[in-house]
PDB file of C-alpha atoms and ligand atoms in Angstrom:
ATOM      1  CA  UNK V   1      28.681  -9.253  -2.019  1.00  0.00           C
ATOM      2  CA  UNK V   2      27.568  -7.514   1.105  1.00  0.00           C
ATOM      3  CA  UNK V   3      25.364  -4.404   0.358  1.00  0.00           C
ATOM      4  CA  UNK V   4      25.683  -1.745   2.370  1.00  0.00           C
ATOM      5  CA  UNK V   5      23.038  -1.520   5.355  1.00  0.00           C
ATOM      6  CA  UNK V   6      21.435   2.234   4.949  1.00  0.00           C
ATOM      7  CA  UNK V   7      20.065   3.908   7.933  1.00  0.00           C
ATOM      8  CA  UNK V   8      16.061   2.731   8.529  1.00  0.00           C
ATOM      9  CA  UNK V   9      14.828   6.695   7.808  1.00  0.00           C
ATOM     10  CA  UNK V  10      17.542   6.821   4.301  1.00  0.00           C
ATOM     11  CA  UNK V  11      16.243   7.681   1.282  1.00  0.00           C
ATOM     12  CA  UNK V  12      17.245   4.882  -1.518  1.00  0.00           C
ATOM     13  CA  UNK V  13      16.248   5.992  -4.913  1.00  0.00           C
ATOM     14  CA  UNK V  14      15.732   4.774  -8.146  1.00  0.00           C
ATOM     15  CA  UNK V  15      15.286   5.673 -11.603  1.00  0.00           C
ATOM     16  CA  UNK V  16      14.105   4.088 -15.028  1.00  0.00           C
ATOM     17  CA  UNK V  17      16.415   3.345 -17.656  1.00  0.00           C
ATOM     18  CA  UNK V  18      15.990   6.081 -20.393  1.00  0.00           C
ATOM     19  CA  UNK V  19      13.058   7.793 -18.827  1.00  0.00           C
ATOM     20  CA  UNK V  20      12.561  10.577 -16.262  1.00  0.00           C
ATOM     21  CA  UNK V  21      10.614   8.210 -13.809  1.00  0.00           C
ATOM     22  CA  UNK V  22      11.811   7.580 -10.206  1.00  0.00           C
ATOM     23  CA  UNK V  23      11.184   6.077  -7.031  1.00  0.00           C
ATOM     24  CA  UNK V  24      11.836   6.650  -3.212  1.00  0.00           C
ATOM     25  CA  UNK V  25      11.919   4.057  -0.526  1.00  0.00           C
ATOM     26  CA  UNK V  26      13.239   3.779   2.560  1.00  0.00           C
ATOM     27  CA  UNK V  27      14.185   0.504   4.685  1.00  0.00           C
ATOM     28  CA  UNK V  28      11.975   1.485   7.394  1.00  0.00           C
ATOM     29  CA  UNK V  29       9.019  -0.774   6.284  1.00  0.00           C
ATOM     30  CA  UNK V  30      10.121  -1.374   2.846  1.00  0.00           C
ATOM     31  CA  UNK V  31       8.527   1.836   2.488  1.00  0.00           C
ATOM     32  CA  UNK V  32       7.787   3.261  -1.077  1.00  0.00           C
ATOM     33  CA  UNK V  33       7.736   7.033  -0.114  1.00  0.00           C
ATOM     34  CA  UNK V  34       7.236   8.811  -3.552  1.00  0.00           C
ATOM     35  CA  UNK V  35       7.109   7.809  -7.271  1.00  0.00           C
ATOM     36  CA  UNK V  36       7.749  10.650 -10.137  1.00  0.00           C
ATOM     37  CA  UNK V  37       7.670  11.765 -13.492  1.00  0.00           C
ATOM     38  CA  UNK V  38       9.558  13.829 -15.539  1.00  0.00           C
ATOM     39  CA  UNK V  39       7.492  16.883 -14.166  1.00  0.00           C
ATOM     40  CA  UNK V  40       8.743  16.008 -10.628  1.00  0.00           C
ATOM     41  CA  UNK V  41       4.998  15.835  -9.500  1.00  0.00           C
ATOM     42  CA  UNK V  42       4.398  12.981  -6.603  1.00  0.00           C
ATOM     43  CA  UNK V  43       2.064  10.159  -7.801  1.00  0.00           C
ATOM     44  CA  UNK V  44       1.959   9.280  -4.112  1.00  0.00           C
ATOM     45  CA  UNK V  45       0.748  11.384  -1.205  1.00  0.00           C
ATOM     46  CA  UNK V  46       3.007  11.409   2.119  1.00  0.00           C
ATOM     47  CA  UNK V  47       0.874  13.037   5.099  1.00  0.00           C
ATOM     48  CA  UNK V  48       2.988  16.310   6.084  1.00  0.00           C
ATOM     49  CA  UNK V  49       2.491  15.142   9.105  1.00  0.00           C
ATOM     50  CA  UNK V  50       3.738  11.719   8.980  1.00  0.00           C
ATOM     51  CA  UNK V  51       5.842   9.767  12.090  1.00  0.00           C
ATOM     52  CA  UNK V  52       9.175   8.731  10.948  1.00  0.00           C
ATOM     53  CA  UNK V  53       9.759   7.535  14.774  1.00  0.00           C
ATOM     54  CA  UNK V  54      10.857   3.526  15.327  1.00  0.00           C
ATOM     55  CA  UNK V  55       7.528   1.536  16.213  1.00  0.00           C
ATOM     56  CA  UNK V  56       5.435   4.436  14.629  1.00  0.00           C
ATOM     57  CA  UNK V  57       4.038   3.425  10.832  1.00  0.00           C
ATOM     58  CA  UNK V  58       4.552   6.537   8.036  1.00  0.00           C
ATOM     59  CA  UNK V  59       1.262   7.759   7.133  1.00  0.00           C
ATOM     60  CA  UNK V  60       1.152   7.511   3.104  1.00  0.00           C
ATOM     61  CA  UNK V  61       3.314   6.462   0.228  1.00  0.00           C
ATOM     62  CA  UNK V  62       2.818   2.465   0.289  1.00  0.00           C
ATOM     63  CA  UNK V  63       2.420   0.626   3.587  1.00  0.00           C
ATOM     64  CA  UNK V  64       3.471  -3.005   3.676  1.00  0.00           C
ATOM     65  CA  UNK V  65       0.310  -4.693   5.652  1.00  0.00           C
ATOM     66  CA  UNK V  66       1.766  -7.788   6.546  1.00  0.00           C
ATOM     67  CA  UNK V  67       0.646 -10.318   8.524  1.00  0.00           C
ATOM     68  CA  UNK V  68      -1.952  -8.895   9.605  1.00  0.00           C
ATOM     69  CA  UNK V  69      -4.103  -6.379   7.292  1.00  0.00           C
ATOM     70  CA  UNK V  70      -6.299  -4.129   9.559  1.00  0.00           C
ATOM     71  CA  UNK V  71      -6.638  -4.017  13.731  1.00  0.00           C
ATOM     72  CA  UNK V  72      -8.953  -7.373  14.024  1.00  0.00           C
ATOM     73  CA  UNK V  73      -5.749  -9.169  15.419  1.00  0.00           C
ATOM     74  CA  UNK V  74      -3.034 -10.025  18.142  1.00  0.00           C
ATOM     75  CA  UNK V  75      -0.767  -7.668  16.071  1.00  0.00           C
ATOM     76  CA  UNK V  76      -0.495  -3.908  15.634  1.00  0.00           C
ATOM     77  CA  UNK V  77      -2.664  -2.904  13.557  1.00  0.00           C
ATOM     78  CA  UNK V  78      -1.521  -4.053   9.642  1.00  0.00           C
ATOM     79  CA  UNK V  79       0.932  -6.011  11.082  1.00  0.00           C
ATOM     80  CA  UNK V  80       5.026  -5.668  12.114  1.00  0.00           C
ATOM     81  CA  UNK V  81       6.260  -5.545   8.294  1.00  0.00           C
ATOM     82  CA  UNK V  82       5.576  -1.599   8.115  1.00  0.00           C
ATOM     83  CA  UNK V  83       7.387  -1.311  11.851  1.00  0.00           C
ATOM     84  CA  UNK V  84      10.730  -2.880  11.103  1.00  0.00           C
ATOM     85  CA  UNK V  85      13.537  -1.847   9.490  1.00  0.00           C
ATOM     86  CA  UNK V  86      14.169  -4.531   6.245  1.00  0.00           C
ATOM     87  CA  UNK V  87      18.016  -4.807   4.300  1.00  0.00           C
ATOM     88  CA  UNK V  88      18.840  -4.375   1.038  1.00  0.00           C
ATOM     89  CA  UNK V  89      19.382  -7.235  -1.003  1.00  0.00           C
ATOM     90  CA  UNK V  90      19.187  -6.819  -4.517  1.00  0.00           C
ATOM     91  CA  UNK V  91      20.389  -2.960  -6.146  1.00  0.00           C
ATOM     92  CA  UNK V  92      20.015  -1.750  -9.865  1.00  0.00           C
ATOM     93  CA  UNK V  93      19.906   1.632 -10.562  1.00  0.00           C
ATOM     94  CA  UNK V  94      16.190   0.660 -11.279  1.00  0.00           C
ATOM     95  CA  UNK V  95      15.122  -1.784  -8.797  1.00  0.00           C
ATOM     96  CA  UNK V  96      15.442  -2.710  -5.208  1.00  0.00           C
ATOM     97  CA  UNK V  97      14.958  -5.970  -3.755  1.00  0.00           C
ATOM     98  CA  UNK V  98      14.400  -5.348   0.588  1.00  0.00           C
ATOM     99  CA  UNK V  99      14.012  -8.182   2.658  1.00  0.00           C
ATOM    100  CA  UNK V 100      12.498  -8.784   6.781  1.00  0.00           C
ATOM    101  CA  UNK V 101      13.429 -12.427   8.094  1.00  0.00           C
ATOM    102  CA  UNK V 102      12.459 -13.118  11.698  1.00  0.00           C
ATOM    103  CA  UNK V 103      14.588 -11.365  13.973  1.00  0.00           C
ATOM    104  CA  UNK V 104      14.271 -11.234  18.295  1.00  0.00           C
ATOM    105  CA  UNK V 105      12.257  -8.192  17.393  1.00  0.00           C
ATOM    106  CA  UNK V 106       9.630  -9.416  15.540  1.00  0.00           C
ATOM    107  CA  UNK V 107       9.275 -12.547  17.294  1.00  0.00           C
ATOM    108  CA  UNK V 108       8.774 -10.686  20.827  1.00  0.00           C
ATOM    109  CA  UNK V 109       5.531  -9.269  18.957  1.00  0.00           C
ATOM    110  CA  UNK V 110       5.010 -12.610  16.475  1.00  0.00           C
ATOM    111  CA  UNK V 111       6.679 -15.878  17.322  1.00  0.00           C
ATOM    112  CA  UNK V 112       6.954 -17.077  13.783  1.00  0.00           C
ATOM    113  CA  UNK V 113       9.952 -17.621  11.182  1.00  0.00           C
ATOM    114  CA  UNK V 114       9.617 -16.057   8.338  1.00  0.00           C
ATOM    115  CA  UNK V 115      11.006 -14.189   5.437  1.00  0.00           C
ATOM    116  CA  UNK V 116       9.465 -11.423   3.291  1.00  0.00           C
ATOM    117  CA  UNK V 117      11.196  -9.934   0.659  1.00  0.00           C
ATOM    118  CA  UNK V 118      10.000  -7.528  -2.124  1.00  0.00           C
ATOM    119  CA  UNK V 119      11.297  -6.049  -4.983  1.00  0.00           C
ATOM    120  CA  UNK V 120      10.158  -2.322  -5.760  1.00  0.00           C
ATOM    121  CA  UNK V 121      11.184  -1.620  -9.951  1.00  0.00           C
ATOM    122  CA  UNK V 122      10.753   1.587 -11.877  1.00  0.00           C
ATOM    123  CA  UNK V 123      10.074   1.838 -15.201  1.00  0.00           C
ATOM    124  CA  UNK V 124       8.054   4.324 -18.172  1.00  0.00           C
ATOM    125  CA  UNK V 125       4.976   5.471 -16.370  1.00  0.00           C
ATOM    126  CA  UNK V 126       5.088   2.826 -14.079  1.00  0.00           C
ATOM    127  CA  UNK V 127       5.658   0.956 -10.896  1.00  0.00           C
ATOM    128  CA  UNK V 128       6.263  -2.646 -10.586  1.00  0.00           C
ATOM    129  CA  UNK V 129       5.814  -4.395  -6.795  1.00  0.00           C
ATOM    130  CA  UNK V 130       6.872  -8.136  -6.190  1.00  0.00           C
ATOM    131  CA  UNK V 131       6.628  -9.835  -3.019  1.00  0.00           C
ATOM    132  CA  UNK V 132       7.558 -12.915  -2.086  1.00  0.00           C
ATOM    133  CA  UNK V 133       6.621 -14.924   1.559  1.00  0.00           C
ATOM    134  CA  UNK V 134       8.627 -17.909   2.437  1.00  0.00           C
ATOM    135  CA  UNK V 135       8.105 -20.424   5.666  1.00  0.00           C
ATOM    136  CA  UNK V 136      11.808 -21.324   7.023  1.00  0.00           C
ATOM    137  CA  UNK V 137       9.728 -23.126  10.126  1.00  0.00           C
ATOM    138  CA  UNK V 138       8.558 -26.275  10.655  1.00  0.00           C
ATOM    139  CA  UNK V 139       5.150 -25.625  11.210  1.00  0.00           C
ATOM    140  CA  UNK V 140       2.677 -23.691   8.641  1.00  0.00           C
ATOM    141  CA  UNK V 141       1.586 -20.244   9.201  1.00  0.00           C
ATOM    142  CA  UNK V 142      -1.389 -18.005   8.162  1.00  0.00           C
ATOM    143  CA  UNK V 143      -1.287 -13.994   7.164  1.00  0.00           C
ATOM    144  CA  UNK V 144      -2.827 -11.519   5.685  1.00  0.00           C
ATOM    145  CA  UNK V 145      -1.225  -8.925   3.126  1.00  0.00           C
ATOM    146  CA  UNK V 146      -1.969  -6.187   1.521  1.00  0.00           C
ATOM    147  CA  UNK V 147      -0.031  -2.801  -0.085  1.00  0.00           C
ATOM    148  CA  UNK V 148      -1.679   0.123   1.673  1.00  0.00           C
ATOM    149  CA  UNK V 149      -1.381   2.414  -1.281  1.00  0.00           C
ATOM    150  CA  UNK V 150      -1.788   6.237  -0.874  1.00  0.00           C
ATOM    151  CA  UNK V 151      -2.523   8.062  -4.582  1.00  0.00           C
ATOM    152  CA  UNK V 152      -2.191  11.371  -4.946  1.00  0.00           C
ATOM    153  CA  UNK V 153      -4.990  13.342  -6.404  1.00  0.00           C
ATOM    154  CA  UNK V 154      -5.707  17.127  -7.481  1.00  0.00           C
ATOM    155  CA  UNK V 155      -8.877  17.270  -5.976  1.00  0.00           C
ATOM    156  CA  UNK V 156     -10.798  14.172  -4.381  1.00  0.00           C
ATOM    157  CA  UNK V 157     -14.134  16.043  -5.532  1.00  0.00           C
ATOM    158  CA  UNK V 158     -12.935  15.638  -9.318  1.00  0.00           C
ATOM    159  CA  UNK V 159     -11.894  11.657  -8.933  1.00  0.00           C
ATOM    160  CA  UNK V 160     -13.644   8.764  -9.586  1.00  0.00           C
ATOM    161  CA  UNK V 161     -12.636   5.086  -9.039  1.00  0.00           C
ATOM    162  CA  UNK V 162     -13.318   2.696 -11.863  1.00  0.00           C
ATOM    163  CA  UNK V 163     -13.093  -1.650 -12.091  1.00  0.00           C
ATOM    164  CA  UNK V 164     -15.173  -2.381  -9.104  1.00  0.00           C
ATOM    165  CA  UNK V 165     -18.907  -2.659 -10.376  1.00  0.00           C
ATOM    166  CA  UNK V 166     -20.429  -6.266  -9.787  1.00  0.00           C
ATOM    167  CA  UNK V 167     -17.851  -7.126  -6.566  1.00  0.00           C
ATOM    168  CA  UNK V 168     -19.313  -8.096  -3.446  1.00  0.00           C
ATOM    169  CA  UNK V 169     -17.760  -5.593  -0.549  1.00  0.00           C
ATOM    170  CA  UNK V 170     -17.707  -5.190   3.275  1.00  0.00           C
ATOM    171  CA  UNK V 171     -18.266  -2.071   4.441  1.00  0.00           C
ATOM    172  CA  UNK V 172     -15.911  -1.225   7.269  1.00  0.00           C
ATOM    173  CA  UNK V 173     -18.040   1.429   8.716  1.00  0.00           C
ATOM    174  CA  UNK V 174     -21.435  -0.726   8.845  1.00  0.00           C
ATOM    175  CA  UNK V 175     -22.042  -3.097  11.473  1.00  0.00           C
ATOM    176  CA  UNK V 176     -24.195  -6.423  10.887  1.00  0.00           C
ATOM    177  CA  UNK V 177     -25.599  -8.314   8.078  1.00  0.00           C
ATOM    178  CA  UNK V 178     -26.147  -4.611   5.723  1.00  0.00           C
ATOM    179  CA  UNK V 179     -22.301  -4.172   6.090  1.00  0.00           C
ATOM    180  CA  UNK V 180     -22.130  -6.713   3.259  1.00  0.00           C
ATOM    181  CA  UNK V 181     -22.879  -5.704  -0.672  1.00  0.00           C
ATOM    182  CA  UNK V 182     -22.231  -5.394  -4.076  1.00  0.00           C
ATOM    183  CA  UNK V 183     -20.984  -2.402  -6.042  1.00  0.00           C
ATOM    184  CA  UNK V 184     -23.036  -1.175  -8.609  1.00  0.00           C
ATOM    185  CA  UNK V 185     -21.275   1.524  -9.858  1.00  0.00           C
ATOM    186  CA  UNK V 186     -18.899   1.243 -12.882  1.00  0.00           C
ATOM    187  CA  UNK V 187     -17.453   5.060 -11.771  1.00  0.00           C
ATOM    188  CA  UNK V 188     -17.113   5.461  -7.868  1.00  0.00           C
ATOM    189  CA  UNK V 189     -17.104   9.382  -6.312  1.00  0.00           C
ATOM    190  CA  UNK V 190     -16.074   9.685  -3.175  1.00  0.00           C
ATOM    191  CA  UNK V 191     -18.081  12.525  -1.205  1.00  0.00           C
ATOM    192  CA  UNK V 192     -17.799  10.893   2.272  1.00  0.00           C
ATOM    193  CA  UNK V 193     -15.638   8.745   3.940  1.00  0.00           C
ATOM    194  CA  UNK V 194     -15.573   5.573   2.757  1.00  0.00           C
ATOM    195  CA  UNK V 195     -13.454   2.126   3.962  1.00  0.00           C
ATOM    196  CA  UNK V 196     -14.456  -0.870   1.818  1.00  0.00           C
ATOM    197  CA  UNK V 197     -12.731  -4.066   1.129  1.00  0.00           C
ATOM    198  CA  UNK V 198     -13.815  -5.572  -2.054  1.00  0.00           C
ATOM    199  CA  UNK V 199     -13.627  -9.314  -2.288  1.00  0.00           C
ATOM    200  CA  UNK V 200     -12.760 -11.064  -5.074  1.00  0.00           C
ATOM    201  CA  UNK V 201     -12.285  -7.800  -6.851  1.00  0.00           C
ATOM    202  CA  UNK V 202     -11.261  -7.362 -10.323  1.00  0.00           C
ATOM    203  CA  UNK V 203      -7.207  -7.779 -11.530  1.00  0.00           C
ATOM    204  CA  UNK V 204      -7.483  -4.194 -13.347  1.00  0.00           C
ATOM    205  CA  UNK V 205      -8.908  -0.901 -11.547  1.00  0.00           C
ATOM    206  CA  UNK V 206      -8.265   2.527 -12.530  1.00  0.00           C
ATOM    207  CA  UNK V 207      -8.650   6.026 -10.209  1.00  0.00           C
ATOM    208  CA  UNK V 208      -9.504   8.834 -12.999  1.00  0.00           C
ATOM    209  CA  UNK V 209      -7.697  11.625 -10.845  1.00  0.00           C
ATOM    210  CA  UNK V 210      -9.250  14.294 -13.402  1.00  0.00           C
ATOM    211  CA  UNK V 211      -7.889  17.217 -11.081  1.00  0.00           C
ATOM    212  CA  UNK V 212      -4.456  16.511 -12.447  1.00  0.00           C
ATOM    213  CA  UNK V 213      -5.585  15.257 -15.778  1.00  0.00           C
ATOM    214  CA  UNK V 214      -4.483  11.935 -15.398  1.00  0.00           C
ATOM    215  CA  UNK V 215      -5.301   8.357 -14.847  1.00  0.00           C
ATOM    216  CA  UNK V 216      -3.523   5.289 -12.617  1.00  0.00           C
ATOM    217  CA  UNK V 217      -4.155   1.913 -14.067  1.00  0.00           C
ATOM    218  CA  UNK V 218      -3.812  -0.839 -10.999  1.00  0.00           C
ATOM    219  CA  UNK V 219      -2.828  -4.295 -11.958  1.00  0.00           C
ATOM    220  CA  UNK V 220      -3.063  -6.865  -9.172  1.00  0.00           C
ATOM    221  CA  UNK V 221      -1.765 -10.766  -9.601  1.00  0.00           C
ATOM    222  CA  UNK V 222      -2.467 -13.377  -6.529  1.00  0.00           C
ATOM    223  CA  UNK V 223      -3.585 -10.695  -4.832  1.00  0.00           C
ATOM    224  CA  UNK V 224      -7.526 -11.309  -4.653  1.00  0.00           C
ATOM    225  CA  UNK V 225      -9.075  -8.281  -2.722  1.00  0.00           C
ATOM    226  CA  UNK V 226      -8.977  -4.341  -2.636  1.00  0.00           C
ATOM    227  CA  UNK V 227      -9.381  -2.062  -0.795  1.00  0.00           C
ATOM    228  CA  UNK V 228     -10.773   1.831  -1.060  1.00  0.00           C
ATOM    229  CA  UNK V 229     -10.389   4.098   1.912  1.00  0.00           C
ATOM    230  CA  UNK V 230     -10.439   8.170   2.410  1.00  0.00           C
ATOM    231  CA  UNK V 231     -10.745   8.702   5.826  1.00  0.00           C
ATOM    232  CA  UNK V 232     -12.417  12.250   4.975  1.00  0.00           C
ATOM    233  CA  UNK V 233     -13.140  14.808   7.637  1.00  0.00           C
ATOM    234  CA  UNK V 234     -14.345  13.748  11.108  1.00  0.00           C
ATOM    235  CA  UNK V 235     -11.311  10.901  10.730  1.00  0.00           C
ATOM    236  CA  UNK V 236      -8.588  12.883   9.412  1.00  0.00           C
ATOM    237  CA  UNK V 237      -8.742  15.317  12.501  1.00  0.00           C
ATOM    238  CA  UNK V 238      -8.609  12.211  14.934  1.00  0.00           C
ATOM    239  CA  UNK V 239      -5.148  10.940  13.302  1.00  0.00           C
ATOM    240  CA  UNK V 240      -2.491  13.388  14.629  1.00  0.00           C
ATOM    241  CA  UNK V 241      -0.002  12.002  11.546  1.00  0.00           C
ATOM    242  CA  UNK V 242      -2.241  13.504   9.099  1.00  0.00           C
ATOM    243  CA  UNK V 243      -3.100  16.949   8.130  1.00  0.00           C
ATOM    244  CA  UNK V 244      -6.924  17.901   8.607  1.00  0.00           C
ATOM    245  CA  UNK V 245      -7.238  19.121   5.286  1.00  0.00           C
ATOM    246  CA  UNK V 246      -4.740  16.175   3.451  1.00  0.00           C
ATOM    247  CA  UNK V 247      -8.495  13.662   2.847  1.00  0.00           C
ATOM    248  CA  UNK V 248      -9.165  16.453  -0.148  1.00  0.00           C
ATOM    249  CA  UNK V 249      -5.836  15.310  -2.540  1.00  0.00           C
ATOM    250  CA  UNK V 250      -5.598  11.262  -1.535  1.00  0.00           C
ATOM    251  CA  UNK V 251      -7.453   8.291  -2.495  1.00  0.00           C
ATOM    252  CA  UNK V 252      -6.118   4.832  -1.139  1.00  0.00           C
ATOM    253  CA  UNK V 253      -6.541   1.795  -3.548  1.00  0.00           C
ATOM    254  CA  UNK V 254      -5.276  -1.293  -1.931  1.00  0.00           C
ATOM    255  CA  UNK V 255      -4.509  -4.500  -3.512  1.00  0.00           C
ATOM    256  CA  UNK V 256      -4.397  -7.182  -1.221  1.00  0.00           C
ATOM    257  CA  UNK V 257      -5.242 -11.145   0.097  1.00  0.00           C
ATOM    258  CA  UNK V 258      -7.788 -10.686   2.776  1.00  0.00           C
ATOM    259  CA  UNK V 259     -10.576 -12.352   3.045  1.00  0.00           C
ATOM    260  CA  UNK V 260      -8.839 -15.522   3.383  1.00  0.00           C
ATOM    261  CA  UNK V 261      -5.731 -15.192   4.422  1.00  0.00           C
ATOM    262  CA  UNK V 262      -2.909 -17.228   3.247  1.00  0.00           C
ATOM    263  CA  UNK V 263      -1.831 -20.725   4.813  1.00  0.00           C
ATOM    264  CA  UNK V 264       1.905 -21.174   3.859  1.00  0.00           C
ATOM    265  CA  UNK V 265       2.902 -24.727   4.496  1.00  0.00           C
ATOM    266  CA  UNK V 266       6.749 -25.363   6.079  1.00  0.00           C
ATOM    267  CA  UNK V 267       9.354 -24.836   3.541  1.00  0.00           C
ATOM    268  CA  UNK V 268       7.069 -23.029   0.870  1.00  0.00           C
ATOM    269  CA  UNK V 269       6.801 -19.660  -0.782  1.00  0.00           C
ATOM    270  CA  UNK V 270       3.793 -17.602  -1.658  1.00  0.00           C
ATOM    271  CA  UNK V 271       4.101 -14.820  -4.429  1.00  0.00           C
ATOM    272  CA  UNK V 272       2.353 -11.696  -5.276  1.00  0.00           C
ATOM    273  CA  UNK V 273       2.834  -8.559  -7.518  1.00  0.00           C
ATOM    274  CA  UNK V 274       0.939  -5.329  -8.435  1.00  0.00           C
ATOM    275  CA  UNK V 275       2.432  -2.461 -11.238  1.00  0.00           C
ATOM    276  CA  UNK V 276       0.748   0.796 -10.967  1.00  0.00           C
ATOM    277  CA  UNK V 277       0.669   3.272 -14.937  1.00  0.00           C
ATOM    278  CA  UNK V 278       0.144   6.344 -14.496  1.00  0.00           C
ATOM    279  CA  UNK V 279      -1.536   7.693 -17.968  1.00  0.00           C
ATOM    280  CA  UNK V 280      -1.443  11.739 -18.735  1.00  0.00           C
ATOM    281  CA  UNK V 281      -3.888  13.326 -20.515  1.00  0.00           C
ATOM    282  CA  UNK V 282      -1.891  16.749 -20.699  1.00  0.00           C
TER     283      UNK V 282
HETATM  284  O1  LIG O   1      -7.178   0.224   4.568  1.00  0.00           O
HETATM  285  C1  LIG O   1      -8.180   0.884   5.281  1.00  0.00           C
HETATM  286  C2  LIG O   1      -7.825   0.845   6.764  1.00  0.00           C
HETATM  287  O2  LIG O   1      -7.855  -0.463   7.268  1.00  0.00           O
HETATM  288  C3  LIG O   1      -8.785   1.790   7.482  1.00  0.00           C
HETATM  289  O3  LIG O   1      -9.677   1.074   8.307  1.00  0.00           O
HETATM  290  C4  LIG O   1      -7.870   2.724   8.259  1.00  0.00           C
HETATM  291  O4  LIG O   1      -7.635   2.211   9.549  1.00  0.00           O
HETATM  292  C5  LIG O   1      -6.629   2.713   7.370  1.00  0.00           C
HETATM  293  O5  LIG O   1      -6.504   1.358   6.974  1.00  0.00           O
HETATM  294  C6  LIG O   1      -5.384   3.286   8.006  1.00  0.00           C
HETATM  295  O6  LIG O   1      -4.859   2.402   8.945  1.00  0.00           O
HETATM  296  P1  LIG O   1      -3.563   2.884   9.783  1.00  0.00           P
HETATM  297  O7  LIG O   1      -3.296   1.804  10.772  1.00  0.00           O
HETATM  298  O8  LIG O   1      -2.435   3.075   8.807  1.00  0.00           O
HETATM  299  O9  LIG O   1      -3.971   4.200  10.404  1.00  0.00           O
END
């Protein structure tokens, strides 16, 4: 059965069985745009001023960072996944399965078969992600991955990141042998801007967003590394797709492969998942 192809920019939604809990994606990316409770509050932040213009990435909800995480590459910076529209292949009225298979497109930026597919499911208090990489070609290739997440938070002042204490981080905005170093601190504040990617990094994290009273519980699988980045304020007035003031109610928490990025053999598949809970504390 052919699905029908939605427009790159559509909103798809969907909703959990028996519960109040949705989700908003678009094709554009695969991009999850907004999760929700029963209250209608976001648990992801969306920059007011974010592109939705072809070859421009959306600034918040979660970025697919594929195959390239970060700007240390060939590729645009996190890669072509978040820059190309992907098809529906899979609909429940609770889950969406989107899929990106080399096209003249992407191979005019990366020369490379592929096909990426990942399934976005909402259920209770929570958000499941699957992703799945497989190598049509005849040669191996290498990426790197990660989900780009944007939380949404009452007050960044009030939250505190918690999981990471004991994991050996690079520190994005050092240069040289310092810019490597282990957390020590069971709850993180953030106060500055900070840009970290933990290696190695635990498969449960939390963000304590106490200006909303709630906490999001992170659950990564094959997905070693994370990442924590506000951009805070010197950085958010240099990005004209975010608001000046929006580094006050957002915290990112990535989870992601890295370090070492991913050799995928001819004819193989690599897999990956990570459910977000959001817990209220009324
Ligand atoms: O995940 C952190 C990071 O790599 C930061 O260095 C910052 O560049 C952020 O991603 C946003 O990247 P983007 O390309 O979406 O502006």
């Amino acid at each position: 059965m052919s699905l029908p192809t939605p427009a790159p920019y559509d909103r798809l939604t969907i909703r959990a069985a028996g519960a109040h809990d949705s989700a908003v994606l678009c094709p554009y990316g695969c991009h999850v745009l907004g999760w929700y409770g029963a209250d209608g509050r976001d648990r992801f932040m969306v920059s007011r001023n974010a592109d939705f213009i072809p070859g421009k990435p959306i600034r918040g909800g979660i970025p697919v960072c594929f195959p390239q995480f970060g700007g240390k590459g060939p590729l645009p910076p996190h890669g072509i996944a978040r820059l190309n529209p992907w098809a529906v292949t899979a609909s429940a009225p609770d889950q969406l399965t989107l899929t990106l298979a080399d096209n003249d497109a992407t191979r005019a930026v990366w020369p490379v078969p592929f096909r990426i597919a990942m399934t976005v499911a909402v259920a209770p208090q929570t958000l499941h992600l699957r992703c799945q990489v497989d190598n049509p070609g005849a040669a191996p290739f290498s990426f790197t991955f990660a989900w780009h997440t944007y939380f949404a938070v009452g007050d960044i002042a009030l939250t505190t990141v918690h999981g990471l204490a004991g994991t050996t981080f690079h520190d994005s905005l050092v240069q040289g042998p310092g810019a490597v170093a282990v957390e020590t601190r069971e709850s993180i504040a953030i106060a500055e801007e900070v840009d970290r990617i933990y290696a190695n990094a635990p498969d449960r994290m939390s963000i304590a967003d106490n200006g909303r009273r709630r906490t999001f519980v992170v659950a990564k699988q094959n997905l070693p590394d994370a990442v924590l980045w506000n951009p805070w304020i010197a950085k958010s007035r240099r990005m004209a797709d975010f608001w000046p003031e929006e580094f006050r109610g957002m915290v990112c928490l990535e989870t992601g492969a890295i370090m070492a990025p991913v050799t995928l053999p001819p004819g193989q598949t690599w897999q990956a998942a990570t459910s977000f809970t959001v817990q209220d504390h009324g």
